[in-house]
Each structure stands twice: as C-alpha cells, then as structure tokens.
Amino acid sequence: METNRQPVIILVRPQMGENIGAAARAMLNFGLTEMRLVAPRDGWPNPKAIAMASGAAGRVLDTARVYPTLAEAMEGVDYAFATTARGRELTKPVFTPATAMEKARAHEGRSAIIFGPERAGLENDDVARANAIVTVPVNPDFPSLNLAQAVLLMGYEWGREHLPPEPAPQGRRPAGEVPADRIEIEKLGDHYEEKLETAGFFFPETKAPAMRLNLRNMWSRLSLTRGDVQILHGMLRQLTRR
C-alpha cells in the first residue's frame, strides 16, 4: 500500500496512553502508519503508549505528530471522516465503515479518519470539520466501542482491498510429508476392521454392515500422510499384542 494513499488516523484529545498504544497496534495490523494526536491529555511522548504498542507498532508512535487543535492536525487532508455513534444536528452524509473506506480508496487526495476521546467521543465542533460521519451499525442498547476497537474496525475496512480474500490455509503438511494413497488407506481400514472383528466390536450383527460402512467413510475423510498410516498401524498392533 502506498503510504500517501493511506488515510491519516487522527486521535482527538486521547485520554490514556494505553489506548494510544493499542490504536497504534490496530493501525499497523492493516498497514496504516500515520498517526496524528490532538492535545493528548497526558502529554507526549507517553511511556504507557510505548509499552502497549508492543514492538513493531512502536514505529507508528515514533513518527506520530502532535497538534494543539484538530484544525491544525488536518494539514494536507482534503476529505475527512468523523467517527461517532451519536446522532448529530449537523447535516452531513453518514456512512458505514465499509462504505466510508470504499470512498477513501476511490478518493484521489488524502483522507483522514477522526476519532474522539474515550469518555465522550467527538464534540460537535470536531465533527463540523469533517466532510462525513462514520457510524458503526452496532447493538443500539450498547453502541459504544473503545478507541482501539474503532481504529481496528476502520483499519480492517480500509485494508480489505489489499488483504487475502480468504484466511491462510491451516494445517499444511510440512515439506517432505507424502499423502497416503487410497490403497494405503484401504489397507489401514482392513487392519482395523480385522482387529475390531476379533474384539467383538461389530455387535449386534444386524448393525455390523452399517458400522463397517461408517468406519470406511471415516477413514476416507481423514487427510493422512504415509507416516500417519504407519503410526496408526503400529498403535493397533501394540494394543492387540498378547
């Protein structure tokens, strides 16, 4: 992602260093790196923010710029989204996070996402400086998101275009492991069926055909390697050894 195409994240009057650090982590999760702070309550730099940023996200804080007012923090920004859960008297377009970030990606200039202080959110004077409002469609009985959650949500919607379309596959076999072929799976099923027959597992006799069928179906569903098959044969031999 080109840095000059990323939206700027502006935190207005943030109250806790821990929340600033958590917001930096949320930003970097989705490749956002430019943070601007407006009059942070406890000053800047803040050691609690650095501790919460935890490693790599510290570089977001290292380059964060501090401004006395929101108006000054919007330097170089030509389209801004104000995040708020409360209704406003101001007439502005209201978007969901997905729609807002779609517009940000299509916008040729520099955009910004503005977040308010933890306790009360943005004031009307802050929202008035934005072009549009972003509101998350959440449970109306509990609409509040904490600062880092809100940043994470917007970052995710921004990064969706650049993220893999599906999660990374889990459970990949290590290099060098060979999948068991169907004959090997068939012989494994034969081995287990033989020993289970000896042990009297297929009882009563009227249910035995369905039990055998279910076992065969189970073996065919498993993604076994040749090594797995050898282990399962060995386990069974050990269990049935007199």
PDB file of C-alpha atoms in Angstrom:
ATOM      1  CA  MET A   1       0.000   0.000   0.000  1.00  0.00           C
ATOM      2  CA  GLU A   2       1.317   3.399  -0.905  1.00  0.00           C
ATOM      3  CA  THR A   3       1.804   5.482   2.223  1.00  0.00           C
ATOM      4  CA  ASN A   4       0.497   8.666   0.610  1.00  0.00           C
ATOM      5  CA  ARG A   5      -2.757   6.888  -0.242  1.00  0.00           C
ATOM      6  CA  GLN A   6      -3.392   5.700   3.292  1.00  0.00           C
ATOM      7  CA  PRO A   7      -5.854   7.606   5.428  1.00  0.00           C
ATOM      8  CA  VAL A   8      -4.370   9.565   8.313  1.00  0.00           C
ATOM      9  CA  ILE A   9      -5.560   8.433  11.737  1.00  0.00           C
ATOM     10  CA  ILE A  10      -6.299  11.446  13.966  1.00  0.00           C
ATOM     11  CA  LEU A  11      -6.915  10.886  17.675  1.00  0.00           C
ATOM     12  CA  VAL A  12      -8.537  13.944  19.220  1.00  0.00           C
ATOM     13  CA  ARG A  13      -7.751  14.597  22.886  1.00  0.00           C
ATOM     14  CA  PRO A  14      -6.975  10.960  23.726  1.00  0.00           C
ATOM     15  CA  GLN A  15      -7.007  10.401  27.464  1.00  0.00           C
ATOM     16  CA  MET A  16      -4.966   7.255  28.143  1.00  0.00           C
ATOM     17  CA  GLY A  17      -1.546   6.331  26.828  1.00  0.00           C
ATOM     18  CA  GLU A  18      -2.549   2.652  26.782  1.00  0.00           C
ATOM     19  CA  ASN A  19      -5.331   3.411  24.320  1.00  0.00           C
ATOM     20  CA  ILE A  20      -2.984   5.327  22.043  1.00  0.00           C
ATOM     21  CA  GLY A  21      -0.595   2.369  22.023  1.00  0.00           C
ATOM     22  CA  ALA A  22      -3.418  -0.089  21.342  1.00  0.00           C
ATOM     23  CA  ALA A  23      -4.628   2.123  18.490  1.00  0.00           C
ATOM     24  CA  ALA A  24      -1.106   2.069  17.007  1.00  0.00           C
ATOM     25  CA  ARG A  25      -1.150  -1.730  17.075  1.00  0.00           C
ATOM     26  CA  ALA A  26      -4.573  -1.776  15.406  1.00  0.00           C
ATOM     27  CA  MET A  27      -3.297   0.570  12.700  1.00  0.00           C
ATOM     28  CA  LEU A  28      -0.234  -1.485  11.887  1.00  0.00           C
ATOM     29  CA  ASN A  29      -2.326  -4.671  11.682  1.00  0.00           C
ATOM     30  CA  PHE A  30      -3.700  -3.246   8.447  1.00  0.00           C
ATOM     31  CA  GLY A  31      -0.690  -1.309   7.204  1.00  0.00           C
ATOM     32  CA  LEU A  32      -1.675   2.151   8.441  1.00  0.00           C
ATOM     33  CA  THR A  33       1.302   4.112   9.724  1.00  0.00           C
ATOM     34  CA  GLU A  34       0.447   7.814  10.039  1.00  0.00           C
ATOM     35  CA  MET A  35      -0.980   8.840  13.397  1.00  0.00           C
ATOM     36  CA  ARG A  36      -1.707  12.406  14.457  1.00  0.00           C
ATOM     37  CA  LEU A  37      -2.546  13.363  18.021  1.00  0.00           C
ATOM     38  CA  VAL A  38      -4.546  16.402  19.044  1.00  0.00           C
ATOM     39  CA  ALA A  39      -3.814  17.654  22.563  1.00  0.00           C
ATOM     40  CA  PRO A  40      -3.277  14.290  24.288  1.00  0.00           C
ATOM     41  CA  ARG A  41      -4.342  14.654  27.907  1.00  0.00           C
ATOM     42  CA  ASP A  42      -1.162  13.259  29.465  1.00  0.00           C
ATOM     43  CA  GLY A  43       1.270  14.897  27.060  1.00  0.00           C
ATOM     44  CA  TRP A  44       3.611  13.297  24.563  1.00  0.00           C
ATOM     45  CA  PRO A  45       5.601  11.078  24.375  1.00  0.00           C
ATOM     46  CA  ASN A  46       3.773   8.735  26.738  1.00  0.00           C
ATOM     47  CA  PRO A  47       5.614   5.692  28.156  1.00  0.00           C
ATOM     48  CA  LYS A  48       2.349   3.788  28.661  1.00  0.00           C
ATOM     49  CA  ALA A  49       1.562   4.155  24.976  1.00  0.00           C
ATOM     50  CA  ILE A  50       5.003   2.855  24.038  1.00  0.00           C
ATOM     51  CA  ALA A  51       4.618  -0.163  26.339  1.00  0.00           C
ATOM     52  CA  MET A  52       1.195  -1.019  24.907  1.00  0.00           C
ATOM     53  CA  ALA A  53       2.375  -0.657  21.298  1.00  0.00           C
ATOM     54  CA  SER A  54       4.491  -3.759  21.884  1.00  0.00           C
ATOM     55  CA  GLY A  55       7.408  -3.904  19.492  1.00  0.00           C
ATOM     56  CA  ALA A  56       6.857  -3.221  15.814  1.00  0.00           C
ATOM     57  CA  ALA A  57       3.879  -0.915  16.350  1.00  0.00           C
ATOM     58  CA  GLY A  58       6.225   1.407  18.240  1.00  0.00           C
ATOM     59  CA  ARG A  59       7.309   2.831  14.893  1.00  0.00           C
ATOM     60  CA  VAL A  60       3.801   4.236  14.436  1.00  0.00           C
ATOM     61  CA  LEU A  61       4.290   6.168  17.682  1.00  0.00           C
ATOM     62  CA  ASP A  62       7.836   7.192  16.773  1.00  0.00           C
ATOM     63  CA  THR A  63       6.524   9.126  13.783  1.00  0.00           C
ATOM     64  CA  ALA A  64       3.278  10.356  15.372  1.00  0.00           C
ATOM     65  CA  ARG A  65       2.844  14.141  15.197  1.00  0.00           C
ATOM     66  CA  VAL A  66       1.173  16.230  17.879  1.00  0.00           C
ATOM     67  CA  TYR A  67      -1.036  19.256  17.189  1.00  0.00           C
ATOM     68  CA  PRO A  68      -2.756  21.692  19.528  1.00  0.00           C
ATOM     69  CA  THR A  69      -6.038  21.704  17.557  1.00  0.00           C
ATOM     70  CA  LEU A  70      -7.925  19.474  15.156  1.00  0.00           C
ATOM     71  CA  ALA A  71      -7.907  22.202  12.525  1.00  0.00           C
ATOM     72  CA  GLU A  72      -4.094  22.177  12.506  1.00  0.00           C
ATOM     73  CA  ALA A  73      -3.978  18.366  12.562  1.00  0.00           C
ATOM     74  CA  MET A  74      -5.871  18.285   9.264  1.00  0.00           C
ATOM     75  CA  GLU A  75      -2.914  19.726   7.411  1.00  0.00           C
ATOM     76  CA  GLY A  76      -2.752  18.229   3.918  1.00  0.00           C
ATOM     77  CA  VAL A  77      -6.089  16.430   4.321  1.00  0.00           C
ATOM     78  CA  ASP A  78      -8.839  17.176   1.826  1.00  0.00           C
ATOM     79  CA  TYR A  79     -11.516  14.686   2.912  1.00  0.00           C
ATOM     80  CA  ALA A  80     -12.171  13.661   6.500  1.00  0.00           C
ATOM     81  CA  PHE A  81     -14.477  11.162   8.182  1.00  0.00           C
ATOM     82  CA  ALA A  82     -15.592  11.759  11.784  1.00  0.00           C
ATOM     83  CA  THR A  83     -16.408   8.595  13.738  1.00  0.00           C
ATOM     84  CA  THR A  84     -19.318   8.945  16.120  1.00  0.00           C
ATOM     85  CA  ALA A  85     -22.122   6.768  17.480  1.00  0.00           C
ATOM     86  CA  ARG A  86     -24.368   9.646  18.494  1.00  0.00           C
ATOM     87  CA  GLY A  87     -26.875  11.443  16.361  1.00  0.00           C
ATOM     88  CA  ARG A  88     -25.857  14.968  15.352  1.00  0.00           C
ATOM     89  CA  GLU A  89     -27.688  18.148  14.463  1.00  0.00           C
ATOM     90  CA  LEU A  90     -25.206  18.677  11.659  1.00  0.00           C
ATOM     91  CA  THR A  91     -26.245  17.883   8.105  1.00  0.00           C
ATOM     92  CA  LYS A  92     -23.603  15.535   6.711  1.00  0.00           C
ATOM     93  CA  PRO A  93     -23.552  12.277   4.788  1.00  0.00           C
ATOM     94  CA  VAL A  94     -23.429   9.270   7.130  1.00  0.00           C
ATOM     95  CA  PHE A  95     -21.602   6.113   6.067  1.00  0.00           C
ATOM     96  CA  THR A  96     -20.895   2.680   7.465  1.00  0.00           C
ATOM     97  CA  PRO A  97     -17.192   1.863   7.871  1.00  0.00           C
ATOM     98  CA  ALA A  98     -17.242  -0.295   4.714  1.00  0.00           C
ATOM     99  CA  THR A  99     -18.787   2.431   2.560  1.00  0.00           C
ATOM    100  CA  ALA A 100     -16.565   5.134   4.049  1.00  0.00           C
ATOM    101  CA  MET A 101     -13.371   3.232   3.297  1.00  0.00           C
ATOM    102  CA  GLU A 102     -14.572   2.383  -0.182  1.00  0.00           C
ATOM    103  CA  LYS A 103     -14.908   6.125  -0.763  1.00  0.00           C
ATOM    104  CA  ALA A 104     -11.479   6.738   0.803  1.00  0.00           C
ATOM    105  CA  ARG A 105      -9.857   4.245  -1.580  1.00  0.00           C
ATOM    106  CA  ALA A 106     -11.539   5.903  -4.554  1.00  0.00           C
ATOM    107  CA  HIS A 107     -10.604   9.425  -3.425  1.00  0.00           C
ATOM    108  CA  GLU A 108      -7.634  10.907  -5.265  1.00  0.00           C
ATOM    109  CA  GLY A 109      -6.478  13.148  -2.415  1.00  0.00           C
ATOM    110  CA  ARG A 110      -5.511  12.482   1.180  1.00  0.00           C
ATOM    111  CA  SER A 111      -8.230  11.354   3.559  1.00  0.00           C
ATOM    112  CA  ALA A 112      -8.349  11.183   7.342  1.00  0.00           C
ATOM    113  CA  ILE A 113     -10.360   9.291   9.951  1.00  0.00           C
ATOM    114  CA  ILE A 114     -11.012  11.255  13.134  1.00  0.00           C
ATOM    115  CA  PHE A 115     -11.594   9.561  16.491  1.00  0.00           C
ATOM    116  CA  GLY A 116     -12.730  11.295  19.657  1.00  0.00           C
ATOM    117  CA  PRO A 117     -11.646  10.986  23.287  1.00  0.00           C
ATOM    118  CA  GLU A 118     -12.536   7.820  25.137  1.00  0.00           C
ATOM    119  CA  ARG A 119     -15.090   9.213  27.560  1.00  0.00           C
ATOM    120  CA  ALA A 120     -17.441  11.234  25.372  1.00  0.00           C
ATOM    121  CA  GLY A 121     -16.256  10.995  21.778  1.00  0.00           C
ATOM    122  CA  LEU A 122     -16.039  13.869  19.348  1.00  0.00           C
ATOM    123  CA  GLU A 123     -17.722  17.173  20.084  1.00  0.00           C
ATOM    124  CA  ASN A 124     -19.897  18.930  17.522  1.00  0.00           C
ATOM    125  CA  ASP A 125     -17.096  21.407  16.827  1.00  0.00           C
ATOM    126  CA  ASP A 126     -14.867  18.477  15.862  1.00  0.00           C
ATOM    127  CA  VAL A 127     -17.482  16.811  13.682  1.00  0.00           C
ATOM    128  CA  ALA A 128     -18.163  20.114  11.925  1.00  0.00           C
ATOM    129  CA  ARG A 129     -14.617  19.980  10.482  1.00  0.00           C
ATOM    130  CA  ALA A 130     -15.231  16.622   8.791  1.00  0.00           C
ATOM    131  CA  ASN A 131     -16.814  16.026   5.408  1.00  0.00           C
ATOM    132  CA  ALA A 132     -18.794  12.993   6.501  1.00  0.00           C
ATOM    133  CA  ILE A 133     -19.739  10.903   9.528  1.00  0.00           C
ATOM    134  CA  VAL A 134     -18.964   7.222  10.032  1.00  0.00           C
ATOM    135  CA  THR A 135     -21.270   5.269  12.316  1.00  0.00           C
ATOM    136  CA  VAL A 136     -20.918   1.562  13.042  1.00  0.00           C
ATOM    137  CA  PRO A 137     -24.202  -0.389  12.917  1.00  0.00           C
ATOM    138  CA  VAL A 138     -23.981  -1.986  16.361  1.00  0.00           C
ATOM    139  CA  ASN A 139     -26.394  -3.058  19.094  1.00  0.00           C
ATOM    140  CA  PRO A 140     -28.422   0.099  19.834  1.00  0.00           C
ATOM    141  CA  ASP A 141     -28.579  -0.859  23.504  1.00  0.00           C
ATOM    142  CA  PHE A 142     -24.775  -0.785  23.719  1.00  0.00           C
ATOM    143  CA  PRO A 143     -23.300   1.247  20.851  1.00  0.00           C
ATOM    144  CA  SER A 144     -20.009   2.209  22.498  1.00  0.00           C
ATOM    145  CA  LEU A 145     -16.691   0.993  21.081  1.00  0.00           C
ATOM    146  CA  ASN A 146     -13.389   1.682  22.776  1.00  0.00           C
ATOM    147  CA  LEU A 147     -10.796   3.674  20.874  1.00  0.00           C
ATOM    148  CA  ALA A 148      -8.618   0.780  19.712  1.00  0.00           C
ATOM    149  CA  GLN A 149     -11.663  -1.243  18.628  1.00  0.00           C
ATOM    150  CA  ALA A 150     -12.881   1.643  16.496  1.00  0.00           C
ATOM    151  CA  VAL A 151      -9.455   2.114  14.904  1.00  0.00           C
ATOM    152  CA  LEU A 152      -9.162  -1.628  14.267  1.00  0.00           C
ATOM    153  CA  LEU A 153     -12.564  -1.746  12.596  1.00  0.00           C
ATOM    154  CA  MET A 154     -11.800   1.162  10.281  1.00  0.00           C
ATOM    155  CA  GLY A 155      -8.343  -0.230   9.532  1.00  0.00           C
ATOM    156  CA  TYR A 156      -9.828  -3.569   8.583  1.00  0.00           C
ATOM    157  CA  GLU A 157     -12.303  -1.971   6.210  1.00  0.00           C
ATOM    158  CA  TRP A 158      -9.508   0.094   4.654  1.00  0.00           C
ATOM    159  CA  GLY A 159      -7.268  -2.937   4.208  1.00  0.00           C
ATOM    160  CA  ARG A 160      -9.888  -5.297   2.789  1.00  0.00           C
ATOM    161  CA  GLU A 161      -8.874  -4.468  -0.785  1.00  0.00           C
ATOM    162  CA  HIS A 162      -5.264  -5.414  -0.043  1.00  0.00           C
ATOM    163  CA  LEU A 163      -5.867  -8.440   2.208  1.00  0.00           C
ATOM    164  CA  PRO A 164      -6.023 -12.065   1.011  1.00  0.00           C
ATOM    165  CA  PRO A 165      -9.611 -12.916   0.017  1.00  0.00           C
ATOM    166  CA  GLU A 166      -9.611 -15.949   2.319  1.00  0.00           C
ATOM    167  CA  PRO A 167      -7.786 -16.789   5.562  1.00  0.00           C
ATOM    168  CA  ALA A 168      -4.458 -18.562   5.174  1.00  0.00           C
ATOM    169  CA  PRO A 169      -4.966 -22.347   4.962  1.00  0.00           C
ATOM    170  CA  GLN A 170      -4.401 -24.104   8.255  1.00  0.00           C
ATOM    171  CA  GLY A 171      -2.831 -27.474   8.841  1.00  0.00           C
ATOM    172  CA  ARG A 172      -0.474 -27.505   5.882  1.00  0.00           C
ATOM    173  CA  ARG A 173       1.763 -30.546   5.794  1.00  0.00           C
ATOM    174  CA  PRO A 174       5.452 -29.906   6.409  1.00  0.00           C
ATOM    175  CA  ALA A 175       7.650 -30.159   3.344  1.00  0.00           C
ATOM    176  CA  GLY A 176       8.609 -33.753   2.584  1.00  0.00           C
ATOM    177  CA  GLU A 177       5.489 -35.415   4.017  1.00  0.00           C
ATOM    178  CA  VAL A 178       3.762 -37.585   1.424  1.00  0.00           C
ATOM    179  CA  PRO A 179      -0.014 -38.054   1.435  1.00  0.00           C
ATOM    180  CA  ALA A 180      -1.195 -41.624   1.881  1.00  0.00           C
ATOM    181  CA  ASP A 181      -2.720 -43.051  -1.293  1.00  0.00           C
ATOM    182  CA  ARG A 182      -6.077 -44.795  -1.435  1.00  0.00           C
ATOM    183  CA  ILE A 183      -4.565 -48.314  -1.305  1.00  0.00           C
ATOM    184  CA  GLU A 184      -2.697 -47.459   1.897  1.00  0.00           C
ATOM    185  CA  ILE A 185      -5.893 -46.051   3.427  1.00  0.00           C
ATOM    186  CA  GLU A 186      -7.783 -49.174   2.298  1.00  0.00           C
ATOM    187  CA  LYS A 187      -5.244 -51.496   3.947  1.00  0.00           C
ATOM    188  CA  LEU A 188      -5.374 -49.432   7.139  1.00  0.00           C
ATOM    189  CA  GLY A 189      -9.162 -49.820   7.170  1.00  0.00           C
ATOM    190  CA  ASP A 190      -8.789 -53.586   6.598  1.00  0.00           C
ATOM    191  CA  HIS A 191      -6.348 -53.851   9.501  1.00  0.00           C
ATOM    192  CA  TYR A 192      -8.673 -52.049  11.910  1.00  0.00           C
ATOM    193  CA  GLU A 193     -11.738 -53.942  10.712  1.00  0.00           C
ATOM    194  CA  GLU A 194      -9.965 -57.268  11.241  1.00  0.00           C
ATOM    195  CA  LYS A 195      -8.885 -56.452  14.783  1.00  0.00           C
ATOM    196  CA  LEU A 196     -12.229 -54.933  15.693  1.00  0.00           C
ATOM    197  CA  GLU A 197     -13.968 -58.042  14.406  1.00  0.00           C
ATOM    198  CA  THR A 198     -11.759 -60.187  16.641  1.00  0.00           C
ATOM    199  CA  ALA A 199     -12.523 -57.952  19.603  1.00  0.00           C
ATOM    200  CA  GLY A 200     -16.281 -58.273  19.060  1.00  0.00           C
ATOM    201  CA  PHE A 201     -16.764 -54.630  18.188  1.00  0.00           C
ATOM    202  CA  PHE A 202     -19.311 -55.244  15.419  1.00  0.00           C
ATOM    203  CA  PHE A 203     -22.272 -56.092  17.632  1.00  0.00           C
ATOM    204  CA  PRO A 204     -25.139 -56.701  17.286  1.00  0.00           C
ATOM    205  CA  GLU A 205     -24.785 -58.464  13.946  1.00  0.00           C
ATOM    206  CA  THR A 206     -27.723 -56.584  12.434  1.00  0.00           C
ATOM    207  CA  LYS A 207     -25.837 -53.302  12.821  1.00  0.00           C
ATOM    208  CA  ALA A 208     -22.444 -54.610  11.700  1.00  0.00           C
ATOM    209  CA  PRO A 209     -22.748 -53.627   7.981  1.00  0.00           C
ATOM    210  CA  ALA A 210     -23.639 -50.021   8.863  1.00  0.00           C
ATOM    211  CA  MET A 211     -20.792 -49.849  11.413  1.00  0.00           C
ATOM    212  CA  ARG A 212     -18.284 -51.101   8.834  1.00  0.00           C
ATOM    213  CA  LEU A 213     -19.584 -48.599   6.291  1.00  0.00           C
ATOM    214  CA  ASN A 214     -19.251 -45.718   8.758  1.00  0.00           C
ATOM    215  CA  LEU A 215     -15.678 -46.719   9.585  1.00  0.00           C
ATOM    216  CA  ARG A 216     -14.720 -46.816   5.891  1.00  0.00           C
ATOM    217  CA  ASN A 217     -16.301 -43.443   5.394  1.00  0.00           C
ATOM    218  CA  MET A 218     -14.359 -42.072   8.374  1.00  0.00           C
ATOM    219  CA  TRP A 219     -11.003 -43.267   7.004  1.00  0.00           C
ATOM    220  CA  SER A 220     -11.731 -41.691   3.618  1.00  0.00           C
ATOM    221  CA  ARG A 221     -12.437 -38.312   5.228  1.00  0.00           C
ATOM    222  CA  LEU A 222      -9.104 -38.140   7.049  1.00  0.00           C
ATOM    223  CA  SER A 223      -6.191 -36.373   5.356  1.00  0.00           C
ATOM    224  CA  LEU A 224      -3.481 -38.857   6.334  1.00  0.00           C
ATOM    225  CA  THR A 225       0.174 -38.993   5.358  1.00  0.00           C
ATOM    226  CA  ARG A 226       2.090 -42.223   4.883  1.00  0.00           C
ATOM    227  CA  GLY A 227       3.720 -41.534   8.238  1.00  0.00           C
ATOM    228  CA  ASP A 228       0.295 -41.200   9.868  1.00  0.00           C
ATOM    229  CA  VAL A 229      -0.766 -44.549   8.415  1.00  0.00           C
ATOM    230  CA  GLN A 230       2.357 -46.271   9.754  1.00  0.00           C
ATOM    231  CA  ILE A 231       1.758 -44.833  13.221  1.00  0.00           C
ATOM    232  CA  LEU A 232      -1.872 -45.989  13.233  1.00  0.00           C
ATOM    233  CA  HIS A 233      -0.863 -49.495  12.148  1.00  0.00           C
ATOM    234  CA  GLY A 234       1.784 -49.579  14.885  1.00  0.00           C
ATOM    235  CA  MET A 235      -0.633 -48.345  17.551  1.00  0.00           C
ATOM    236  CA  LEU A 236      -3.139 -51.039  16.678  1.00  0.00           C
ATOM    237  CA  ARG A 237      -0.509 -53.785  16.657  1.00  0.00           C
ATOM    238  CA  GLN A 238       0.699 -52.685  20.085  1.00  0.00           C
ATOM    239  CA  LEU A 239      -2.822 -52.525  21.517  1.00  0.00           C
ATOM    240  CA  THR A 240      -3.705 -56.003  20.289  1.00  0.00           C
ATOM    241  CA  ARG A 241      -0.407 -57.694  21.146  1.00  0.00           C
ATOM    242  CA  ARG A 242      -0.933 -60.505  23.675  1.00  0.00           C
TER     243      ARG A 242
END
